[in-house]
Coordinates of C-alpha atoms and ligand atoms in Angstrom, one line a residue:
X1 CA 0.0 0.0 0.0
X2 CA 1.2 3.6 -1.1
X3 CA 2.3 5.7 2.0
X4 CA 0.0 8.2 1.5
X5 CA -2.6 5.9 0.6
X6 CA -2.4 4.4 4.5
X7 CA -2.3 7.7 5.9
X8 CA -5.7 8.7 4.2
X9 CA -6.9 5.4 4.9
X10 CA -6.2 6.0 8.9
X11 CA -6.3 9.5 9.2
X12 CA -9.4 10.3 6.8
X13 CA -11.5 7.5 6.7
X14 CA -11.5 5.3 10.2
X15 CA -15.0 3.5 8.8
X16 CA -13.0 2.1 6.0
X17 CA -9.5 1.4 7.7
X18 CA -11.0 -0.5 10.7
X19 CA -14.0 -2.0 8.4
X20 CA -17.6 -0.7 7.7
X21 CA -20.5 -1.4 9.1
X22 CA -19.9 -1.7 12.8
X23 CA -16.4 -2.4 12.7
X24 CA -17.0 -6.2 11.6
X25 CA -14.5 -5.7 8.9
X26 CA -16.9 -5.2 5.9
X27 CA -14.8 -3.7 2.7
X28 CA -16.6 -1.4 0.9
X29 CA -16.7 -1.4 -2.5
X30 CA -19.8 0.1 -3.6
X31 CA -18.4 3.6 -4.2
X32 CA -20.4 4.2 -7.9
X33 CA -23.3 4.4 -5.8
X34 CA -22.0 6.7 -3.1
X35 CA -18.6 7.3 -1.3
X36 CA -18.1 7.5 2.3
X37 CA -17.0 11.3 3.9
X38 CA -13.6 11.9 4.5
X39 CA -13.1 13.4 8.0
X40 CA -12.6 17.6 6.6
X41 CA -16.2 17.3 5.3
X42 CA -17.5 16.1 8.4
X43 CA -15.7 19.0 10.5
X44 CA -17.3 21.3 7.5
X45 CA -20.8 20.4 8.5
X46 CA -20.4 20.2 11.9
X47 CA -19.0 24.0 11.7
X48 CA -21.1 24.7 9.5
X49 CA -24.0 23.8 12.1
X50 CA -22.3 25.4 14.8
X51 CA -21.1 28.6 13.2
X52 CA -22.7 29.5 10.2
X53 CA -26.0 28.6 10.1
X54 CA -28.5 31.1 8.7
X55 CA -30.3 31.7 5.1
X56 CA -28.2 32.9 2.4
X57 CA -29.0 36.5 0.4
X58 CA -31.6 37.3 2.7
X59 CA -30.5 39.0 6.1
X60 CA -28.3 42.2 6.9
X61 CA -27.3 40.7 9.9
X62 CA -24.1 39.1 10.4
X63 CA -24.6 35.4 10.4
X64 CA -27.0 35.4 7.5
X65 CA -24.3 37.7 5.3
X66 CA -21.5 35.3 6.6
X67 CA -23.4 32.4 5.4
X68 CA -23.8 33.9 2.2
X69 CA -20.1 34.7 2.1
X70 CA -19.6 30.8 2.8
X71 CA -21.6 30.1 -0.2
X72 CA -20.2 32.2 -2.9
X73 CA -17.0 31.1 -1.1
X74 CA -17.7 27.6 -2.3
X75 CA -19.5 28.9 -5.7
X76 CA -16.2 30.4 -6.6
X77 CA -14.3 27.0 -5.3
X78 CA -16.6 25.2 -7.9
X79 CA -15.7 27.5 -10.6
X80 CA -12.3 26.4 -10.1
X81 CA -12.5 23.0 -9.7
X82 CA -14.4 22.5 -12.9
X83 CA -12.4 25.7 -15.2
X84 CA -15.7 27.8 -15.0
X85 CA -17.3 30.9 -14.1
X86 CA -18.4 31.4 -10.9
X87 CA -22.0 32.9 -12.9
X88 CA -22.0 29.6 -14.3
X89 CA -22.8 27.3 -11.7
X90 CA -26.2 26.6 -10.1
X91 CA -26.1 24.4 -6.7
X92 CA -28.4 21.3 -6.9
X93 CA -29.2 18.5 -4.6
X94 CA -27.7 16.2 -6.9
X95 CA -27.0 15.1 -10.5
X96 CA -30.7 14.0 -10.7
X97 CA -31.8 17.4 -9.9
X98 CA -29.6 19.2 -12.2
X99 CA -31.0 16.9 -15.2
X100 CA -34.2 17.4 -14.1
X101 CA -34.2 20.6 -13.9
X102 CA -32.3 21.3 -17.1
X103 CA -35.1 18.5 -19.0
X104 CA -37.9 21.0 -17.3
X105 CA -35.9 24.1 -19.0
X106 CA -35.7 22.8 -22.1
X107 CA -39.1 21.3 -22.3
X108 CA -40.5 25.0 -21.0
X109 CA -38.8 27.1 -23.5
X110 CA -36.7 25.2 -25.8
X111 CA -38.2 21.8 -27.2
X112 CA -41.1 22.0 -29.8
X113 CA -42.8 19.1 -31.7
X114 CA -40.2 16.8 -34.2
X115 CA -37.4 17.9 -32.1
X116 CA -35.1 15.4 -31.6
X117 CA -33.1 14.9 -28.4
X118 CA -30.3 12.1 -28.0
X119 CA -29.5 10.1 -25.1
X120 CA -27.5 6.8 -24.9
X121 CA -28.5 3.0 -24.2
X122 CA -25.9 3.2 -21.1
X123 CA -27.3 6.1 -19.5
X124 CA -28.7 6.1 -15.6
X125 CA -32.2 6.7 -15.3
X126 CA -31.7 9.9 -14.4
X127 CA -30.1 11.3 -17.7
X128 CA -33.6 9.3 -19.3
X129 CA -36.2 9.7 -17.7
X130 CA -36.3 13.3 -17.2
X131 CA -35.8 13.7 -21.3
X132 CA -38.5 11.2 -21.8
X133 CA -40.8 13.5 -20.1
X134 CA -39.3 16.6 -21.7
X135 CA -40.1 15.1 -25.0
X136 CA -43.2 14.4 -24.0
X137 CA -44.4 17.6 -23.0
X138 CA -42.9 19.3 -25.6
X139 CA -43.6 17.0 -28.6
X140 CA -40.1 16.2 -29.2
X141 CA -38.6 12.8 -30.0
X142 CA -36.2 10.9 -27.8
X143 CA -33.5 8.7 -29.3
X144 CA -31.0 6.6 -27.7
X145 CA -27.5 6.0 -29.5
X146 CA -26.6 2.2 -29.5
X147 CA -23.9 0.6 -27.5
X148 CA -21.6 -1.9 -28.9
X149 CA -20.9 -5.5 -27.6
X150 CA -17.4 -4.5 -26.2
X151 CA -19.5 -1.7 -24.5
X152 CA -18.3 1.5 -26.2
X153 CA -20.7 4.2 -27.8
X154 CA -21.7 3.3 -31.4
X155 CA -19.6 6.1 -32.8
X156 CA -21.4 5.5 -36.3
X157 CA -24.6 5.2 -35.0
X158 CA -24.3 8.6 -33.5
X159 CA -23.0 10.3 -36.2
X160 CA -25.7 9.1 -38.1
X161 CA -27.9 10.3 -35.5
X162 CA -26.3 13.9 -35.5
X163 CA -26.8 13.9 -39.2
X164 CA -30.5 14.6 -38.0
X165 CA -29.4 17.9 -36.6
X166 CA -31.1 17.1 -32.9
X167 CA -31.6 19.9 -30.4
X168 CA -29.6 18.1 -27.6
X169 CA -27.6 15.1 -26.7
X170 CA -27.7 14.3 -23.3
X171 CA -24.8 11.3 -22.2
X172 CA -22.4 10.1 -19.6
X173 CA -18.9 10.8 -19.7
X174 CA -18.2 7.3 -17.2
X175 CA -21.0 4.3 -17.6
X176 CA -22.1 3.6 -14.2
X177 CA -22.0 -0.1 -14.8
X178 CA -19.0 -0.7 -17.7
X179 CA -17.0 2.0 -16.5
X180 CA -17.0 3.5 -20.4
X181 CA -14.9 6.5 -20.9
X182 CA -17.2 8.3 -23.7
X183 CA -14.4 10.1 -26.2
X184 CA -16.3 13.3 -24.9
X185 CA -13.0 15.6 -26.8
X186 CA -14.3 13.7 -29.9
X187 CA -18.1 13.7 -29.3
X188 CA -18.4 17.4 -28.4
X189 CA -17.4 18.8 -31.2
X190 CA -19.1 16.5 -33.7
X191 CA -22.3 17.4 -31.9
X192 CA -21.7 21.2 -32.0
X193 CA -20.9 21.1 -36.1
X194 CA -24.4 19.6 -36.2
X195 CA -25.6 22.7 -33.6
X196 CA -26.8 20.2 -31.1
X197 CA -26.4 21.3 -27.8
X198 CA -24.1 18.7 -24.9
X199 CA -25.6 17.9 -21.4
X200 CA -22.6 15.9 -19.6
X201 CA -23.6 13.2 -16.5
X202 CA -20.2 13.7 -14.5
X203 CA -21.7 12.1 -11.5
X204 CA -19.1 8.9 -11.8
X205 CA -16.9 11.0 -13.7
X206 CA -15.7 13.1 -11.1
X207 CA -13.7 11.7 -9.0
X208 CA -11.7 9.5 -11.4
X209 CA -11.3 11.9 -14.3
X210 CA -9.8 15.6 -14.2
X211 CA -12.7 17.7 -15.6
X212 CA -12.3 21.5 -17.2
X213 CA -15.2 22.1 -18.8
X214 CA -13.8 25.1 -21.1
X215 CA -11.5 22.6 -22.5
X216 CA -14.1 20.0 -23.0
X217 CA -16.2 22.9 -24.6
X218 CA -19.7 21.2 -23.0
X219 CA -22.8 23.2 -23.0
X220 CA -23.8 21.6 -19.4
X221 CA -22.5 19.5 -16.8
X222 CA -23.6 17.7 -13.6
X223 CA -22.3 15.5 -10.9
X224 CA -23.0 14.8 -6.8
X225 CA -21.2 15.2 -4.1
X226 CA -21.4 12.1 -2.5
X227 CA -19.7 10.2 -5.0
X228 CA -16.4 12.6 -4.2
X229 CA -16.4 12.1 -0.4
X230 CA -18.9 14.7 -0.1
X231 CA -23.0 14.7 2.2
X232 CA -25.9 13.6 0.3
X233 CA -28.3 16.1 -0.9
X234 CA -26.2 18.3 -2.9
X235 CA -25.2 18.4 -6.3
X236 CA -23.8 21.1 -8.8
X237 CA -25.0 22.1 -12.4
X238 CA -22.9 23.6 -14.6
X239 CA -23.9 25.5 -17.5
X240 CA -22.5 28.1 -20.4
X241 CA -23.3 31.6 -19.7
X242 CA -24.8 32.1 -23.0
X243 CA -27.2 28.9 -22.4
X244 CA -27.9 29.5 -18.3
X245 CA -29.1 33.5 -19.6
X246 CA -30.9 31.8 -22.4
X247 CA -32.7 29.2 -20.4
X248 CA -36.3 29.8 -18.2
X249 CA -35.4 29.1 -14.9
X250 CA -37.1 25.2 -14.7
X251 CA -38.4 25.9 -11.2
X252 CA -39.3 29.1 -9.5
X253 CA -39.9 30.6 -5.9
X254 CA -37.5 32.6 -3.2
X255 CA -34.2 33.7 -4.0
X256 CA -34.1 34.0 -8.0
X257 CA -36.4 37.1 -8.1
X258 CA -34.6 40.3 -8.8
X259 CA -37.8 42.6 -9.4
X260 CA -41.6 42.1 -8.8
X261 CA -43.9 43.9 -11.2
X262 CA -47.1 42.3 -10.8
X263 CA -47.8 40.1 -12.9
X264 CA -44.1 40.5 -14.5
X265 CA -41.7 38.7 -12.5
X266 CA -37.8 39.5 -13.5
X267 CA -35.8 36.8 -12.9
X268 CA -31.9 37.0 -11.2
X269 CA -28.8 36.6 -13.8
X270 CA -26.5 33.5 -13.9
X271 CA -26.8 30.2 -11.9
X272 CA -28.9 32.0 -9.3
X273 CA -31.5 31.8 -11.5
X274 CA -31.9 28.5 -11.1
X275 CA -31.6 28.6 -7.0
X276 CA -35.1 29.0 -6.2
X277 CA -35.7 28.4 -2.5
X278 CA -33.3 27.4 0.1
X279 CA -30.0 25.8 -0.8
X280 CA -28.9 22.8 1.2
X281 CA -26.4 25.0 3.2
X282 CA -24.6 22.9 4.7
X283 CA -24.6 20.3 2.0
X284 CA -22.5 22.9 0.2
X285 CA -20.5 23.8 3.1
X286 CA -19.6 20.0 2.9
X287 CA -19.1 19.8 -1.0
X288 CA -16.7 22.9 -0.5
X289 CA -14.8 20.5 1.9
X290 CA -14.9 17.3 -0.6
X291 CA -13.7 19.5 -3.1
X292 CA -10.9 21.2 -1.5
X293 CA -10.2 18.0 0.0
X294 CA -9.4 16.2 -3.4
X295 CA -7.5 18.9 -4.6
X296 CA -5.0 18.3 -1.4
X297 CA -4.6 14.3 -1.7
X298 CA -4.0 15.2 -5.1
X299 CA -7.0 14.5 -8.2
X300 CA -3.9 13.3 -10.8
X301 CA -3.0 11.0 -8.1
X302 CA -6.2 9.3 -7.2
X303 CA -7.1 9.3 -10.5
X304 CA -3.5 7.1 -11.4
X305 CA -4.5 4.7 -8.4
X306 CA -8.2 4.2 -9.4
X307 CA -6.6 3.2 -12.4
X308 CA -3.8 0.8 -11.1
X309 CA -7.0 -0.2 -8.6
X310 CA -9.1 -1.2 -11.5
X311 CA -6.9 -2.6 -13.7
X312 CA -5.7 -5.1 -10.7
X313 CA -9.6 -6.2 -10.3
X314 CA -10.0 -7.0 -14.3
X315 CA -7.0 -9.0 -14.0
X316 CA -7.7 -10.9 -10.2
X317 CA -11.8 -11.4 -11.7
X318 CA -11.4 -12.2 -15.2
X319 CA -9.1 -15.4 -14.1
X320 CA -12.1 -16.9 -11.7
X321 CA -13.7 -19.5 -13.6
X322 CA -17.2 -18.2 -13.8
X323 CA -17.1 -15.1 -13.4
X324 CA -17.9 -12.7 -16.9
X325 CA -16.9 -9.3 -16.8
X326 CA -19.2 -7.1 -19.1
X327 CA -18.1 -5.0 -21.4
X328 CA -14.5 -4.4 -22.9
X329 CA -14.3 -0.8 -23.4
X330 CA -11.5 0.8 -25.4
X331 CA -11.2 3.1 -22.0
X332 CA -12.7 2.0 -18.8
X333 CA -12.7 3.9 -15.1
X334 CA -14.5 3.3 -11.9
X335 CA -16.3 0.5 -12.2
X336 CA -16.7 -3.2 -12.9
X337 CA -19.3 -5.0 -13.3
X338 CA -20.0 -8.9 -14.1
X339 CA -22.4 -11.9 -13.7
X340 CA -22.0 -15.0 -12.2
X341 CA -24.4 -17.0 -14.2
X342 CA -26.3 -19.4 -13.3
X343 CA -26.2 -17.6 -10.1
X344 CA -28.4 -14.6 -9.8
X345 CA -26.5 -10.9 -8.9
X346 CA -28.4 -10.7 -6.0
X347 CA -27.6 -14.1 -4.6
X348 CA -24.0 -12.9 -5.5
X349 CA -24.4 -9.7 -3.8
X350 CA -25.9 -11.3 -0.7
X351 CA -23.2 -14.6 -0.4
X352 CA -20.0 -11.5 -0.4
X353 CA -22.3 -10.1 2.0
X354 CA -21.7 -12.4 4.1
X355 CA -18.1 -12.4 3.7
X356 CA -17.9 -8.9 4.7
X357 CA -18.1 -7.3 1.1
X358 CA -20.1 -4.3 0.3
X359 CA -21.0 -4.8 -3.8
X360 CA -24.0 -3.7 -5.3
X361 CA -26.2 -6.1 -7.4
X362 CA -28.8 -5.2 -9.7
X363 CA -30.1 -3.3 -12.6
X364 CA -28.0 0.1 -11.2
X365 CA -30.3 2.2 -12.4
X366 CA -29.1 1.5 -15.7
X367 CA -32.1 -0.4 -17.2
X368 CA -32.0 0.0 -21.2
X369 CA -28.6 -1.0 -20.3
X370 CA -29.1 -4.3 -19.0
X371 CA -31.8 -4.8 -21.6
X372 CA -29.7 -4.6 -24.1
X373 CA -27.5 -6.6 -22.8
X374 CA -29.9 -8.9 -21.8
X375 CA -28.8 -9.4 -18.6
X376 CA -32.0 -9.1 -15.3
X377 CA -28.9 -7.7 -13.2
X378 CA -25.2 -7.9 -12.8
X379 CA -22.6 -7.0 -9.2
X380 CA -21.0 -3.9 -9.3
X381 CA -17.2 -3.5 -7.8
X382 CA -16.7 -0.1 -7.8
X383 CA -13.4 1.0 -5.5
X384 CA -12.4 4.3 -4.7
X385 CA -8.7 5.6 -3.9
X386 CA -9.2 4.8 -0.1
X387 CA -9.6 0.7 -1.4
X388 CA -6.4 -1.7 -2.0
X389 CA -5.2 -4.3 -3.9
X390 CA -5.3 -6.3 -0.7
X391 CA -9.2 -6.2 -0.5
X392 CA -9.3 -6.7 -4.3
X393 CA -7.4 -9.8 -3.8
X394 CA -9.8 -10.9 -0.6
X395 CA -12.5 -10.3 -2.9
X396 CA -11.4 -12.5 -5.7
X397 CA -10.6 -15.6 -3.1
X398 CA -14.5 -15.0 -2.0
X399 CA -15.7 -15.4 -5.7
X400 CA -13.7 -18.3 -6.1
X401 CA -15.3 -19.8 -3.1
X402 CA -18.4 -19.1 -3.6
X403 CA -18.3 -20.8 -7.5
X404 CA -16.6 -23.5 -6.4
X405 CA -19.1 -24.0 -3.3
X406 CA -21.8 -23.2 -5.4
X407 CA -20.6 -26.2 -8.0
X408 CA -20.5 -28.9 -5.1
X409 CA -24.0 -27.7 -4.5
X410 CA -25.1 -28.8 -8.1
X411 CA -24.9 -25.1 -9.3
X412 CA -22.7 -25.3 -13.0
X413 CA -20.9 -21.9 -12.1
X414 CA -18.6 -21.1 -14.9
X415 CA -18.8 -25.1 -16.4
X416 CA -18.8 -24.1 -19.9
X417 CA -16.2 -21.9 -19.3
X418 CA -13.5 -24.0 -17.2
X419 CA -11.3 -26.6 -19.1
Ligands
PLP1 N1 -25.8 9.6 -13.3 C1 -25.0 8.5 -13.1 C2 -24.0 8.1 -14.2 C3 -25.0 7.9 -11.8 O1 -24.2 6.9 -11.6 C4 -25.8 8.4 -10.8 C5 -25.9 7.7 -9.5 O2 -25.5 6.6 -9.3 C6 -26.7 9.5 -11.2 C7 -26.6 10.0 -12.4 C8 -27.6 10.0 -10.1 O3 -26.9 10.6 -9.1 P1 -27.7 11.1 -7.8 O4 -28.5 9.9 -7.3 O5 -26.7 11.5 -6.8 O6 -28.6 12.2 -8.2

């Protein structure tokens, strides 16, 4: 194990050094679906809670205007992180949100009937369904571009899509379940010769890939906190100036009014716009933390040892008899999934349960996905930079087990594919 890697371990995470879940030695590996706080954040909320807690851009008085400082603070800490504006990012509570709300902006103002919108078959539900119900509001037509068998976007398929000039393509830069690394520096500017607009799902991006939107050129992007060590409940959008002054504001209330003029309502410039009603304050206290926090350990750093991390798992799974890994993407980060077959990923998911591993099973929220790959479910192995080979390797001996258990049981784990 690196040096630094055991001091964060120790120092940062104590759940995951002395084991999750009650200390009974559980290794957690289900970091795609949310990562565990590192020890800054937690001292952000709690002096957040303790010293800074009162609404933003409302009061004169002290606390309320220090709040708001903390805000901006963290608004302008964003900007950075990501190569931004600070005018260009709105404060969510999560990826979800920001797609949701962007999908509600466009179907408002944007969308009209015989649009066409593009998604992808490997998206999350939550870069789907919200364009479903755009284009269904709005008339317009939702399409998905295809995945191949090795699991990389159908490059053809979607220039042939873009030949259709479509309003917006809406797609992951990581899959949540093969770990893809979409070209995005190839897609993005394809899509903008044909004037369609790019709405970037970052949420498992994040962490494991440095992200500047100016050099990606993006029109929007989104991600969570909590899959970069940060609370639950708070998210960022990022948008282009040009688009975020463009756009209706998708929701509406306290905060993003700058004049009343009954009935005309003026609306604030920027991502405040989008901020109607109270932020989750100390959510964004804490995402200030995560962020700041990933810049210290070093994001070119963790991102090398996700890598290493990842690369160690294909190797150690792909050698137990039984076990298929899905997918064989030209560039793959973050994740890992793979069946088990005859076994069902639940039954998977529940047997490492009970040898102290922490995988999610399932569709991952990923459901045209698995249809079209014809799979009910896979287990997901997702490790994050506080993870080590060590608990990799522990993890492969328990999938041997439990195929070659399963086989003196009756159960023809990985028969056709042994010998
Ligand atoms: N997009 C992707 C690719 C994801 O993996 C997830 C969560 O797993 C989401 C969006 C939704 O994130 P959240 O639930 O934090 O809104």
């Amino acid at each position: 194990m690196a040096e630094w890697q055991n001091v964060i371990r120790k120092r940062d995470f104590p759940m995951i050094a002395q084991g999750s879940c009650e200390g009974n030695g559980m290794v957690y590996l289900d970091n795609a679906a949310t990562t565990q706080c590192s020890r800054p954040v937690l001292w952000a909320l709690e002096d957040y809670w303790q010293h800074q807690h009162a609404n933003v851009h409302r009061g004169v008085y002290c606390l309320s205007s220090k709040a708001t400082a903390a805000m901006e603070e963290t608004r302008q800490l964003t900007a950075e992180f990501l190569g931004a504006s600070p005018e260009e990012i709105v404060f969510t509570f999560g990826a979800t949100d920001g797609l949701n709300l962007l999908a509600n902006a466009f179907a408002a103002g944007e969308l009209k009937p015989g649009d066409l919108v593009l998604s992808t078959e490997m998206e999350h539900n939550s870069n789907l369904l919200p364009w479903l119900e755009a284009c269904r509001r709005s008339g317009a037509r939702l399409e998905l571009v295809a995945v191949t068998e090795a699991g990389n976007l159908d490059m053809e398929d979607l220039r042939r899509k873009l030949e259709r000039k479509p309003r917006l393509l809406a797609l992951t830069a990581v899959s949540n379940v093969l770990g893809t690394v979409n070209p995005l520096e190839e897609i993005i500017p394809l899509a903008h010769e044909a004037g369609t607009a790019v709405v970037v799902d970052a949420a498992q991006a994040m962490r494991c890939r440095e992200t500047d939107v100016r050099a990606l050129d993006c029109d929007f992007l989104v991600f969570s906190a909590h899959k970069l060590m940060g609370p639950t409940g708070v998210g960022v959008l990022c948008g282009k100036a040009e688009w975020l002054d463009r756009l209706g504001p998708g929701r509406f209330g306290g905060g993003m009014l700058r004049e009343l003029n009954w009935p005309e309502a003026a609306y604030e410039a920027g991502g405040r716009k989008f901020e109607a009603g109270t932020p989750n304050l100390s959510g964004i206290a804490g995402l200030g933390a995560a962020l700041e926090y990933l810049q210290a350990v070093g994001r070119k750093r963790i991102a090398a040892y996700e890598k290493e991390l990842l690369h160690h798992a294909e190797k150690r799974l792909s050698a137990i008899g039984g076990v298929r890994i899905l997918g064989a993407p030209e560039q793959r980060a973050g994740v890992l999934s793979f069946v088990m077959e005859p076994l069902q990923a639940y039954d998977v998911a529940m047997l490492l349960d009970k040898k102290g591993f922490a995988l999610r099973s399932g569709r991952h929220c990923a459901d045209a996905l698995h249809a079209r790959l014809g799979l009910s479910g896979s287990v997901r192995l997702s490790p994050a930079f506080y993870n080590t080979k060590g608990e990799i390797d522990a993890l492969a001996d328990a999938l041997k087990e439990i195929g070659s258990v399963s086989r003196k049981a009756g159960i023809p784990v990985g028969e056709k594919t042994r010998g």
